[in-house]
mmCIF file of C-alpha atoms and ligand atoms in Angstrom:
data_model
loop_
_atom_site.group_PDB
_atom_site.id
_atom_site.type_symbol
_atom_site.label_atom_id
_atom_site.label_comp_id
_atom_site.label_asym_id
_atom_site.label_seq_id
_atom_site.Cartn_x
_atom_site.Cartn_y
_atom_site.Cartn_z
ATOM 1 C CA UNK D 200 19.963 23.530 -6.875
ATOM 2 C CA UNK D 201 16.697 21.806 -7.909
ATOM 3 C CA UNK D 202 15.916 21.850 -4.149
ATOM 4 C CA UNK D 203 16.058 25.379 -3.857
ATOM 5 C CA UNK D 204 13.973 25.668 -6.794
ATOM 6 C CA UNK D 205 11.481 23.523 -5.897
ATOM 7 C CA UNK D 206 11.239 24.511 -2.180
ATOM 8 C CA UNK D 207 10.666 27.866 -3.627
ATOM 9 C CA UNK D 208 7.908 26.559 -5.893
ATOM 10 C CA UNK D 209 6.214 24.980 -2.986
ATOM 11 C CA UNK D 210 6.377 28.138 -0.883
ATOM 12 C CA UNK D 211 4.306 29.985 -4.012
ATOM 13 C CA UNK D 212 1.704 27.858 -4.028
ATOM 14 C CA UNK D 213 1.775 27.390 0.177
ATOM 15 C CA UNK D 214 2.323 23.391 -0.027
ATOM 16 C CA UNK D 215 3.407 22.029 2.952
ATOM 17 C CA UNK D 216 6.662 19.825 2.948
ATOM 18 C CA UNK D 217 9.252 19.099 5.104
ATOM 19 C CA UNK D 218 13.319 18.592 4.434
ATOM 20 C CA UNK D 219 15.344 15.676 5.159
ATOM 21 C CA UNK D 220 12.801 13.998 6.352
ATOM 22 C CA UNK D 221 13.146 10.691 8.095
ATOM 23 C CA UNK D 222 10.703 7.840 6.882
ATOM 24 C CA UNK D 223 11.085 5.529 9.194
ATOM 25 C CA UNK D 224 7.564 6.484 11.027
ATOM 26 C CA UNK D 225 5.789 6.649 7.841
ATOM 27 C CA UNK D 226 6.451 3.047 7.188
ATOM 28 C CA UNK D 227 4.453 0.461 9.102
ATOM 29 C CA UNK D 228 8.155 -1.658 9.715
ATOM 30 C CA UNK D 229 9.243 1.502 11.205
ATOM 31 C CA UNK D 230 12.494 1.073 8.878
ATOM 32 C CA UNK D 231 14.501 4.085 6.928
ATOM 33 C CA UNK D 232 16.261 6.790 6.639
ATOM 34 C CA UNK D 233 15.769 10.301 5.176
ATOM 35 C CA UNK D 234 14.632 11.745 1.621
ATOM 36 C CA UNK D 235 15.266 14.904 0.461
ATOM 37 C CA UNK D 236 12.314 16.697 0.392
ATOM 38 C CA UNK D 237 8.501 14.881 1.437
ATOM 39 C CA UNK D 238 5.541 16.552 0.213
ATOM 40 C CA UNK D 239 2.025 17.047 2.001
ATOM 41 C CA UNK D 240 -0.338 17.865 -0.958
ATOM 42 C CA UNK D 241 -3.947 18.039 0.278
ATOM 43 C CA UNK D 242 -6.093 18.458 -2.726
ATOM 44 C CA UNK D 243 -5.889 17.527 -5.995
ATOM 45 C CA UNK D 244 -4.840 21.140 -7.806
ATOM 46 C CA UNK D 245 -1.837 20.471 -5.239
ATOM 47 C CA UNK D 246 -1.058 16.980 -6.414
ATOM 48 C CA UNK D 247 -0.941 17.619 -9.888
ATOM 49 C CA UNK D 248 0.518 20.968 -9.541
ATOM 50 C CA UNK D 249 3.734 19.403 -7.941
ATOM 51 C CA UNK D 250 3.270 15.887 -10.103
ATOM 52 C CA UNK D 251 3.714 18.804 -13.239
ATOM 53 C CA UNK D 252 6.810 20.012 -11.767
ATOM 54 C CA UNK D 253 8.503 17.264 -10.677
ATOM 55 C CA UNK D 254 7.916 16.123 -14.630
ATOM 56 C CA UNK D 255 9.007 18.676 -16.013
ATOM 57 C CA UNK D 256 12.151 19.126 -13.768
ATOM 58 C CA UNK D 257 12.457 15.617 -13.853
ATOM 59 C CA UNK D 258 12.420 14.971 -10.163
ATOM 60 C CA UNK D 259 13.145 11.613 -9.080
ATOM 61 C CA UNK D 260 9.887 10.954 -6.851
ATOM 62 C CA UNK D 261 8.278 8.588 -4.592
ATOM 63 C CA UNK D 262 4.524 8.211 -4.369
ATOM 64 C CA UNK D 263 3.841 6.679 -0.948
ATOM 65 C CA UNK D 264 0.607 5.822 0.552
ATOM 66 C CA UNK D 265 0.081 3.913 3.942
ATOM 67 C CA UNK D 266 3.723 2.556 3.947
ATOM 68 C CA UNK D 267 2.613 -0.821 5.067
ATOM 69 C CA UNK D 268 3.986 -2.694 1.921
ATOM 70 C CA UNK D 269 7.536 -0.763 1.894
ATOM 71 C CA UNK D 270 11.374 -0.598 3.039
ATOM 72 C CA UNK D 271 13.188 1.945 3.052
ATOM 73 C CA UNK D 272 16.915 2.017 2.394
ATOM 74 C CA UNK D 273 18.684 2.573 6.164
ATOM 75 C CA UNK D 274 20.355 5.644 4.182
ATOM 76 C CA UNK D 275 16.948 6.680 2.949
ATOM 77 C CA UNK D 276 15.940 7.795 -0.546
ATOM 78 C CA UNK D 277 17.856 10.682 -2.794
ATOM 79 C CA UNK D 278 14.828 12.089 -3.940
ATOM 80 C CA UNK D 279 11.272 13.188 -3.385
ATOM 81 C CA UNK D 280 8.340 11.361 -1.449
ATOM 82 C CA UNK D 281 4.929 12.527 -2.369
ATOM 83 C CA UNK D 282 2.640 11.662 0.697
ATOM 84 C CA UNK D 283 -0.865 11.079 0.047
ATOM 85 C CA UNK D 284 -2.180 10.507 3.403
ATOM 86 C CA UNK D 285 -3.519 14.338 4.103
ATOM 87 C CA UNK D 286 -5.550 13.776 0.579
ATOM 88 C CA UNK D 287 -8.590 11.961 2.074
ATOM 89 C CA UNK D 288 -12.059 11.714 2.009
ATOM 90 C CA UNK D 289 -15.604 10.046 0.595
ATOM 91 C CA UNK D 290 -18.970 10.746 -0.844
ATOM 92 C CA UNK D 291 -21.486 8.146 -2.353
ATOM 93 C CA UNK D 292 -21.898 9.379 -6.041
ATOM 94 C CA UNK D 293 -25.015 6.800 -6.358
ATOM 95 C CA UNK D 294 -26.797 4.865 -4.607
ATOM 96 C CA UNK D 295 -29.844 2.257 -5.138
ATOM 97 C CA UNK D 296 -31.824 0.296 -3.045
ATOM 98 C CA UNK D 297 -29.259 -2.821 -3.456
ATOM 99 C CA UNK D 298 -26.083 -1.149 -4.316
ATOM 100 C CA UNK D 299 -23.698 2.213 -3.770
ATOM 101 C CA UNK D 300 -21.393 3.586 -5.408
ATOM 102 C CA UNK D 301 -18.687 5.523 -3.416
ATOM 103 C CA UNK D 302 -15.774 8.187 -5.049
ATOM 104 C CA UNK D 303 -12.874 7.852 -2.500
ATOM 105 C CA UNK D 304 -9.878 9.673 -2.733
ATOM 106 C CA UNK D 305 -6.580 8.254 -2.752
ATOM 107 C CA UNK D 306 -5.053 9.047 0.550
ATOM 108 C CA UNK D 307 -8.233 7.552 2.540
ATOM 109 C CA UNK D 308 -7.240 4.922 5.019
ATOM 110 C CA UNK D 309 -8.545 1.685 4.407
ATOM 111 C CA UNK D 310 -9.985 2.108 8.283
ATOM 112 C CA UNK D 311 -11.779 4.899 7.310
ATOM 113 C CA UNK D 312 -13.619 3.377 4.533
ATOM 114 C CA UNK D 313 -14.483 -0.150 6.850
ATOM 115 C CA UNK D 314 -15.722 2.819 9.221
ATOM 116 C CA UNK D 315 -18.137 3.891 7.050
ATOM 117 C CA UNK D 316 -19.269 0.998 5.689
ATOM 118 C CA UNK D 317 -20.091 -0.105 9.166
ATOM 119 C CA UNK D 318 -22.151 2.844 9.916
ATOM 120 C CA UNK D 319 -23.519 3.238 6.359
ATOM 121 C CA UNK D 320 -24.600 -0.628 6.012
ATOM 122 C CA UNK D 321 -21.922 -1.076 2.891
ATOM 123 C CA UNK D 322 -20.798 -4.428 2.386
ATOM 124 C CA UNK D 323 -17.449 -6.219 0.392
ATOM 125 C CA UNK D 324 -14.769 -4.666 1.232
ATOM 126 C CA UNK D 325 -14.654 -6.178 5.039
ATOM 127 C CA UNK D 326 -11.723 -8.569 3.934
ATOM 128 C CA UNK D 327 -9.452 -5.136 3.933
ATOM 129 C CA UNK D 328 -10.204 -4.574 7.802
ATOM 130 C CA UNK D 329 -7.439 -4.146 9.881
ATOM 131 C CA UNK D 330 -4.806 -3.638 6.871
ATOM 132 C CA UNK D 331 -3.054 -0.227 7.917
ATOM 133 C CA UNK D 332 -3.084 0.834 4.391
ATOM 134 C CA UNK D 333 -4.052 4.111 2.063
ATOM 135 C CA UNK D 334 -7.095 3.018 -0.387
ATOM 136 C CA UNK D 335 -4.808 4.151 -3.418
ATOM 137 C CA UNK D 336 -2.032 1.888 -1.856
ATOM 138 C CA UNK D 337 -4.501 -1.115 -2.445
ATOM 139 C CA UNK D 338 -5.474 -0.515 -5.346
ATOM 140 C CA UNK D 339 -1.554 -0.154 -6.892
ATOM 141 C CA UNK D 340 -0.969 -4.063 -4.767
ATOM 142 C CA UNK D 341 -4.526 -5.361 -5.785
ATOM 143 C CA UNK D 342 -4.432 -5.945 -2.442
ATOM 144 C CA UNK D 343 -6.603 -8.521 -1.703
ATOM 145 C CA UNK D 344 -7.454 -11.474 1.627
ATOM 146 C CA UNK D 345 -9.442 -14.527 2.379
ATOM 147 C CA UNK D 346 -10.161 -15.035 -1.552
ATOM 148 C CA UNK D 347 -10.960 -11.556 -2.480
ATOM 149 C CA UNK D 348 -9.214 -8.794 -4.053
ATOM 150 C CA UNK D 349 -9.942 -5.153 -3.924
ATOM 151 C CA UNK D 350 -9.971 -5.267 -8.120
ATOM 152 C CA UNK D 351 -13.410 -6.767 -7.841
ATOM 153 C CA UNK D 352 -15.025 -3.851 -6.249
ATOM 154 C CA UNK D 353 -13.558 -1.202 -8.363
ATOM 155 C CA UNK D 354 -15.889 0.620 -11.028
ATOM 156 C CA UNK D 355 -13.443 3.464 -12.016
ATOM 157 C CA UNK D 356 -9.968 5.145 -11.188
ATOM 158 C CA UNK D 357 -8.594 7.813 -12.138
ATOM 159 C CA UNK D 358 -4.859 8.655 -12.412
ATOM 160 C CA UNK D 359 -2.143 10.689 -13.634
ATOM 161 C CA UNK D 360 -0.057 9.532 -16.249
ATOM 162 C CA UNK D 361 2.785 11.613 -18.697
ATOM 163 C CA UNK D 362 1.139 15.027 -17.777
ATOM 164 C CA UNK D 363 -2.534 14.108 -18.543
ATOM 165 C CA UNK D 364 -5.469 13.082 -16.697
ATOM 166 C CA UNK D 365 -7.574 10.469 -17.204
ATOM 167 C CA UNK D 366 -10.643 7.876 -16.085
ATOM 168 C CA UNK D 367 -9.834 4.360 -16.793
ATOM 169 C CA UNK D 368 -12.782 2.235 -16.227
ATOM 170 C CA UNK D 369 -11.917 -1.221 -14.439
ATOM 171 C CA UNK D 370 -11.681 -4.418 -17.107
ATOM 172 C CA UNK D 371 -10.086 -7.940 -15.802
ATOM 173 C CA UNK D 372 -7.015 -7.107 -18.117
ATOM 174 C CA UNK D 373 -5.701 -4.267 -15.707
ATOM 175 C CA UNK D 374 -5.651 -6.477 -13.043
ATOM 176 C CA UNK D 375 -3.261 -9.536 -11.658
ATOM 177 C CA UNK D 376 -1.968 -11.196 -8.383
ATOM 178 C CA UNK D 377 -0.742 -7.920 -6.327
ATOM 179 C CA UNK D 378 -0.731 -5.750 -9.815
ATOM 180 C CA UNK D 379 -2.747 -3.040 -10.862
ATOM 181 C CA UNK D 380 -1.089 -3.159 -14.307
ATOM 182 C CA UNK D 381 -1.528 0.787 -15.496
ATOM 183 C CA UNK D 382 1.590 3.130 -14.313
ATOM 184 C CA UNK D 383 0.759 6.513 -13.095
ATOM 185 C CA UNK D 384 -0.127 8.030 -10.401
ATOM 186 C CA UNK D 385 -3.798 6.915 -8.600
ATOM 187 C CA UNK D 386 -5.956 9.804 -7.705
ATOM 188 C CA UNK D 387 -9.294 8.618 -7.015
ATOM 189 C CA UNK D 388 -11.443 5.473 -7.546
ATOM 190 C CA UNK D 389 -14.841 4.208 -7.525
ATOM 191 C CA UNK D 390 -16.128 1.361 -5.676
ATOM 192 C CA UNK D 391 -19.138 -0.355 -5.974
ATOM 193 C CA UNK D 392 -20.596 -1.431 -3.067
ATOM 194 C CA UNK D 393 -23.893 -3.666 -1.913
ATOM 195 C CA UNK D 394 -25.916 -2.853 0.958
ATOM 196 C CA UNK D 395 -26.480 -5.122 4.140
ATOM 197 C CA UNK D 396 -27.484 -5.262 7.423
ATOM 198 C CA UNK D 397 -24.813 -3.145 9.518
ATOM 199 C CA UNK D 398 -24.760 -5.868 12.163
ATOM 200 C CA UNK D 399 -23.902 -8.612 9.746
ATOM 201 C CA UNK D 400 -21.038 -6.189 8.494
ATOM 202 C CA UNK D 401 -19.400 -6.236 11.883
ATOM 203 C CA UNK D 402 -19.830 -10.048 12.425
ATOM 204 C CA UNK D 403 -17.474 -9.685 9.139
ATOM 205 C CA UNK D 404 -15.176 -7.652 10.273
ATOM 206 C CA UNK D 405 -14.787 -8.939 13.421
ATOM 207 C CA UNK D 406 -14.369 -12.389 12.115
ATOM 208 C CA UNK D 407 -11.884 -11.287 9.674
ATOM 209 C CA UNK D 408 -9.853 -9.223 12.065
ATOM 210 C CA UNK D 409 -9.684 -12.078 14.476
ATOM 211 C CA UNK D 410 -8.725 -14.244 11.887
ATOM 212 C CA UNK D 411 -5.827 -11.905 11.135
ATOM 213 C CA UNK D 412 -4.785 -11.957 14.992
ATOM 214 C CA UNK D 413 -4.355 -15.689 15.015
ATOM 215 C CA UNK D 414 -2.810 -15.955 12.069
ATOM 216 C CA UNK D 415 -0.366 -12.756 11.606
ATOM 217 C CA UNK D 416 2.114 -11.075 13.886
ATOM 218 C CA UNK D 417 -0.882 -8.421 13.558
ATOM 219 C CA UNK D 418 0.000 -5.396 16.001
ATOM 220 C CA UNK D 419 3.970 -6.088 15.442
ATOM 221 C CA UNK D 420 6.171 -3.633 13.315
ATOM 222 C CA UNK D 421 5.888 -5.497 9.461
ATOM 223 C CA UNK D 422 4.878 -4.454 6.172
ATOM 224 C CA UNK D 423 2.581 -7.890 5.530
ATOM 225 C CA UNK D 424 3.649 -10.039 3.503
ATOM 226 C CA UNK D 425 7.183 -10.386 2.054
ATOM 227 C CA UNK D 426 6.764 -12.642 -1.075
ATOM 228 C CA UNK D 427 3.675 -13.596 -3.273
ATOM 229 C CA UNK D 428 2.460 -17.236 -3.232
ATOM 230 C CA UNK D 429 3.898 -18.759 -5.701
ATOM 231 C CA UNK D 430 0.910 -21.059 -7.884
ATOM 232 C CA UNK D 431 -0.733 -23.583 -6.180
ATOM 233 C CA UNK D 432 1.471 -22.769 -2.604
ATOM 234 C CA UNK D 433 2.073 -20.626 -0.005
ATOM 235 C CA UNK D 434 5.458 -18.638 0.824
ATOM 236 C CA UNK D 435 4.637 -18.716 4.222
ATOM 237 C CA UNK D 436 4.404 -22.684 4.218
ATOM 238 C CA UNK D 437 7.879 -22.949 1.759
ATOM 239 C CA UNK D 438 9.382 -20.402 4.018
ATOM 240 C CA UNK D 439 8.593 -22.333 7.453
ATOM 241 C CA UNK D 440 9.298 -25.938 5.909
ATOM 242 C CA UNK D 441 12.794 -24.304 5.595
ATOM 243 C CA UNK D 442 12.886 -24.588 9.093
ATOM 244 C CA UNK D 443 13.354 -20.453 9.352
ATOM 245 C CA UNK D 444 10.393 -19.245 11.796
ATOM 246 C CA UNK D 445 11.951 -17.103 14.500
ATOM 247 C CA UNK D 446 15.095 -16.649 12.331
ATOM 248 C CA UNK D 447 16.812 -13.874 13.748
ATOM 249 C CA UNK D 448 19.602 -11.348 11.638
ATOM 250 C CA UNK D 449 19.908 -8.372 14.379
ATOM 251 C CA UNK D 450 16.464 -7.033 15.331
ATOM 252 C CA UNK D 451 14.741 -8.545 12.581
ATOM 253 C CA UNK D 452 13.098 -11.785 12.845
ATOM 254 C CA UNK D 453 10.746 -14.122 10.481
ATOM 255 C CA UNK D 454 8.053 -14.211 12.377
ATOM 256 C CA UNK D 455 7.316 -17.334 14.586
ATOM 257 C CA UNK D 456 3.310 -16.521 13.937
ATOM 258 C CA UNK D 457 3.348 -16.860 9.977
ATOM 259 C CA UNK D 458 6.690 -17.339 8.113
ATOM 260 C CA UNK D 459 5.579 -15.277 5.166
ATOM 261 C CA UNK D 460 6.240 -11.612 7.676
ATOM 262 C CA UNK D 461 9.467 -10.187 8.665
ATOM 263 C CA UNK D 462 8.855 -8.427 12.138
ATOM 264 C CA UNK D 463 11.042 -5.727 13.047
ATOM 265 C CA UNK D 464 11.577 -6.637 16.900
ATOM 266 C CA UNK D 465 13.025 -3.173 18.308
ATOM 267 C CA UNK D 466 15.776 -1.340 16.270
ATOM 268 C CA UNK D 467 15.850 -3.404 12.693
ATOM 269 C CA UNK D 468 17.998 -2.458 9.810
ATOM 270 C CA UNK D 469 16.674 -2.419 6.385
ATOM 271 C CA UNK D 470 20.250 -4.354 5.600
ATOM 272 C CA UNK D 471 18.959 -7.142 7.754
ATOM 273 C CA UNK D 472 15.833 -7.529 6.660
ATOM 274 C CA UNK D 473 17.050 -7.022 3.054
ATOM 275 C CA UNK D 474 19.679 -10.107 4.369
ATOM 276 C CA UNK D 475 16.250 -12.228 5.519
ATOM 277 C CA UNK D 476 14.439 -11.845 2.473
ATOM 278 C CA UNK D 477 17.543 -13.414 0.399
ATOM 279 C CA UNK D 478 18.358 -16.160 3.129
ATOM 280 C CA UNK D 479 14.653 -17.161 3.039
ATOM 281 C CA UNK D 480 14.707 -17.146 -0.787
ATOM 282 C CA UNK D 481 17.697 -18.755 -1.254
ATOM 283 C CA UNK D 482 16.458 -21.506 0.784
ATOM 284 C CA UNK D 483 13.063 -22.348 -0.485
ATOM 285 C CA UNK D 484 14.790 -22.673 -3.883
ATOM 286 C CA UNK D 485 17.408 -24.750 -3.154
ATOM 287 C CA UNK D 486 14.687 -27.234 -1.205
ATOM 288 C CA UNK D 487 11.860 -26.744 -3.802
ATOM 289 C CA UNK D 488 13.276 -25.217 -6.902
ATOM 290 C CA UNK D 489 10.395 -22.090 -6.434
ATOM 291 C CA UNK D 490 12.323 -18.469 -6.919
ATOM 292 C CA UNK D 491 10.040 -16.372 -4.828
ATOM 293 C CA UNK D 492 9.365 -13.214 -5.605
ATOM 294 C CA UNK D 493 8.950 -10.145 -3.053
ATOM 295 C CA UNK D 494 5.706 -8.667 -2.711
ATOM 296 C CA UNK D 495 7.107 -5.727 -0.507
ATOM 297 C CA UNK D 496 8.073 -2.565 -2.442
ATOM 298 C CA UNK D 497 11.708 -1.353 -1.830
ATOM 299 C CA UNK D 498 12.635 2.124 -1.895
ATOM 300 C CA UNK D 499 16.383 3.265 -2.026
ATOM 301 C CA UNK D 500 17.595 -0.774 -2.009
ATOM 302 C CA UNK D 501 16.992 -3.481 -3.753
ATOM 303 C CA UNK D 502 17.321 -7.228 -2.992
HETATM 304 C C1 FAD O 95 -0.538 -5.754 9.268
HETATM 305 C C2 FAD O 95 -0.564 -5.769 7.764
HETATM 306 C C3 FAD O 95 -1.469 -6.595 7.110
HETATM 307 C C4 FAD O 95 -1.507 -6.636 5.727
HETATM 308 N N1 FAD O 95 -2.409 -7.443 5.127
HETATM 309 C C5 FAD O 95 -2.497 -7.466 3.785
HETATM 310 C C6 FAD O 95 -3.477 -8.289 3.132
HETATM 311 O O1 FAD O 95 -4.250 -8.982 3.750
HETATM 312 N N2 FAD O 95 -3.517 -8.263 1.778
HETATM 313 C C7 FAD O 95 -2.688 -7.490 1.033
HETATM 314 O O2 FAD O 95 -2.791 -7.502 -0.194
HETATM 315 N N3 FAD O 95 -1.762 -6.714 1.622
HETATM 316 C C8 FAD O 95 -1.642 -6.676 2.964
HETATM 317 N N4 FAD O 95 -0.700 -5.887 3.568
HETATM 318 C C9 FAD O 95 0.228 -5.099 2.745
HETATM 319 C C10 FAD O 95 -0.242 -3.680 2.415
HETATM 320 O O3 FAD O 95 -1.152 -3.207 3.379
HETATM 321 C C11 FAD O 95 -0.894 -3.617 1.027
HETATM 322 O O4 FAD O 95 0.008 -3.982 0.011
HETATM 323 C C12 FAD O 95 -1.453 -2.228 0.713
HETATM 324 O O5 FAD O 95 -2.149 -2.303 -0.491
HETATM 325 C C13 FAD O 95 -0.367 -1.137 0.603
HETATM 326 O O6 FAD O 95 -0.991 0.119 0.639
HETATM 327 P P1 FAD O 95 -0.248 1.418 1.176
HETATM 328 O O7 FAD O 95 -1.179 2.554 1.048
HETATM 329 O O8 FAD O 95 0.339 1.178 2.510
HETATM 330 O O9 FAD O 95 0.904 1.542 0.089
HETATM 331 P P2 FAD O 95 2.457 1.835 0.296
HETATM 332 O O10 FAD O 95 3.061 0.730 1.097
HETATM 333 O O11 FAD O 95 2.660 3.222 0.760
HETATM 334 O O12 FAD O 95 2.966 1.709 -1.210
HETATM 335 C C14 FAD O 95 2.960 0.470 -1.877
HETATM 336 C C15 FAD O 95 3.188 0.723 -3.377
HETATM 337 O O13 FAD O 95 2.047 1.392 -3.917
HETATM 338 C C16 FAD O 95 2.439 2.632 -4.532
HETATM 339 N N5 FAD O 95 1.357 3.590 -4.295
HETATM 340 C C17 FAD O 95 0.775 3.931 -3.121
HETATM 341 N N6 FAD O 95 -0.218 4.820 -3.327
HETATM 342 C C18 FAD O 95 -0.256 5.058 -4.665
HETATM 343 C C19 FAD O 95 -1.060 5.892 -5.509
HETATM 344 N N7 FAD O 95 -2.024 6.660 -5.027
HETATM 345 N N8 FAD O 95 -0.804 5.867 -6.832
HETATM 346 C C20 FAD O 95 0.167 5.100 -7.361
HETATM 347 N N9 FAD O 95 0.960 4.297 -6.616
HETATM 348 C C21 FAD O 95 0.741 4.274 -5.293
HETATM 349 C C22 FAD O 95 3.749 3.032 -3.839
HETATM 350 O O14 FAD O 95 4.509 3.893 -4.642
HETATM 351 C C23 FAD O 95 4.385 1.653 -3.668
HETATM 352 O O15 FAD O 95 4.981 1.221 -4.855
HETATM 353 C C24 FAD O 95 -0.616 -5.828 4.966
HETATM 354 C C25 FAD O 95 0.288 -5.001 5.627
HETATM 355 C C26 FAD O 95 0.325 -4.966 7.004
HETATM 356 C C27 FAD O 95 1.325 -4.077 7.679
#
């Protein structure tokens, strides 16, 4: 009943969506089934349009970005996925002879923004490169490489929180390992930026993307990495002193590159992954005593 309802709804105001739609291509594991409904809002009078509905109807709703920190349940997710992908874009809202400030929208690819900061001469956010990710998806995970975090570049976001809103203006105390602490739902956000020399920015990113390719199972099916590091360690070195790298449950495998990835080597289940993550932290805390905790979202399962 609330489908029909809601379809309807979308029809009105000419939002485009699609039924039963399977998310296994919208994931960067290429893992999961179908939802009920996904949504492809493009502008923000469509975003908070639908975010009012579902509210008020009281929807349960998905807000998915890149997919490249997510698995899906194999039977999908009994609800509604709110894409944010087709809500993209950038302008520079200041800029000084040192420093920028740039307003990107939620749904902006992470590849988009390391695009124009090559051609633009914008430096600090090279560390992201290569991360197949939606800039409103990094800033929910903190995301952050190499020592930096995206949280250190932010100036501003603004979300969407119980029906209202609002600009929250970036302080340390919003901010941990992988957390942006606020709920709600990210809309835009303001980075702050320094300028440099464009070919220094590419020596960056190149050195940081090759970096990634030596390290990481980079152009495999994963969603990076599966647990945090814990303090002081790594789950990837727990993980492989478990003796697990290249431990295979059906098509999915811990990667032989860097323990800390699950690749997904053809057909993978989200059951055997789900089966991975347990085995490998079962093991690390019966050899170190460390409960590790997943950094990978889960939608429709749980560990
Ligand atoms: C090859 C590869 C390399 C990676 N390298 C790194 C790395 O170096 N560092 C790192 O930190 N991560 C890394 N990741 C993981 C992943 O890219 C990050 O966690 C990223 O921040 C997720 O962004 P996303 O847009 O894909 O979010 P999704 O995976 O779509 O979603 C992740 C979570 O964020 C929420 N979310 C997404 N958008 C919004 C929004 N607008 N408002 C509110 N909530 C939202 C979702 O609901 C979900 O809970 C890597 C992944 C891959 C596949």
């Amino acid at each position: 009943m609330w489908l029909n309802d809601l379809e309807k709804r979308l029809k009105e105001m000419g939002i485009f969506y699609k039924k039963e739609e399977v998310l296994a291509p919208y994931t960067t594991i290429k893992i999961g089934g179908p939802c009920s409904l996904m949504i492809f809002p493009k502008t923000k009078e469509e975003i908070l349009e639908i975010l009012e509905y579902l509210e008020k109807e009281n929807i349960h709703s998905f807000i998915l970005g890149g997919g490249s920190n997510l698995l899906v349940a194999d039977e999908g997710f009994d609800g509604v996925v709110l894409t944010l992908k087709e809500f993209k874009g950038m302008e520079i809202v200041k800029e000084k002879e040192k420093e920028v400030i740039l307003k990107i929208k939620a749904g902006t690819l992470v590849n988009a923004l390391i695009s124009l900061c090559l051609k633009e001469g914008f430096s600090g956010i090279e560390f992201l490169a290569g991360i197949p990710a939606t800039i409103g998806g990094t800033i929910k995970m903190n995301a952050g490489a190499f020592g930096n975090t995206i949280s250190s570049f932010v100036r501003t976001i603004e979300i969407y929180k119980n029906n209202k809103l609002f600009i929250l203006k970036s302080e340390e105390n919003l901010w941990d390992y992988r957390v942006f602490k606020e709920e709600g739902v990210i809309l835009e956000v303001e980075l702050k930026l320094k300028k440099m020399k464009k070919e220094r920015i590419k020596e960056k990113v190149k050195e940081y993307i090759q970096k990634r390719k030596k390290n990481q199972p980079f152009s495999k099916k994963t969603f990076g990495s599966v647990f945090k590091n814990p303090p002081n360690d790594y789950a990837g070195r727990l993980i492989d002193a478990c003796g697990l790298k290249g431990y295979r449950i059906g098509d999915a495998e811990i990667s032989e590159k860097h323990a800390n990835f699950i690749v997904n080597l053809g057909k993978a289940k989200a059951k055997e992954v789900l089966k991975l993550i347990k085995l490998a932290q079962d093991k690390v805390f019966e050899k170190f005593n460390i409960k590790l905790e997943p950094e990978v979202k889960f939608l429709g399962c749980s560990l």
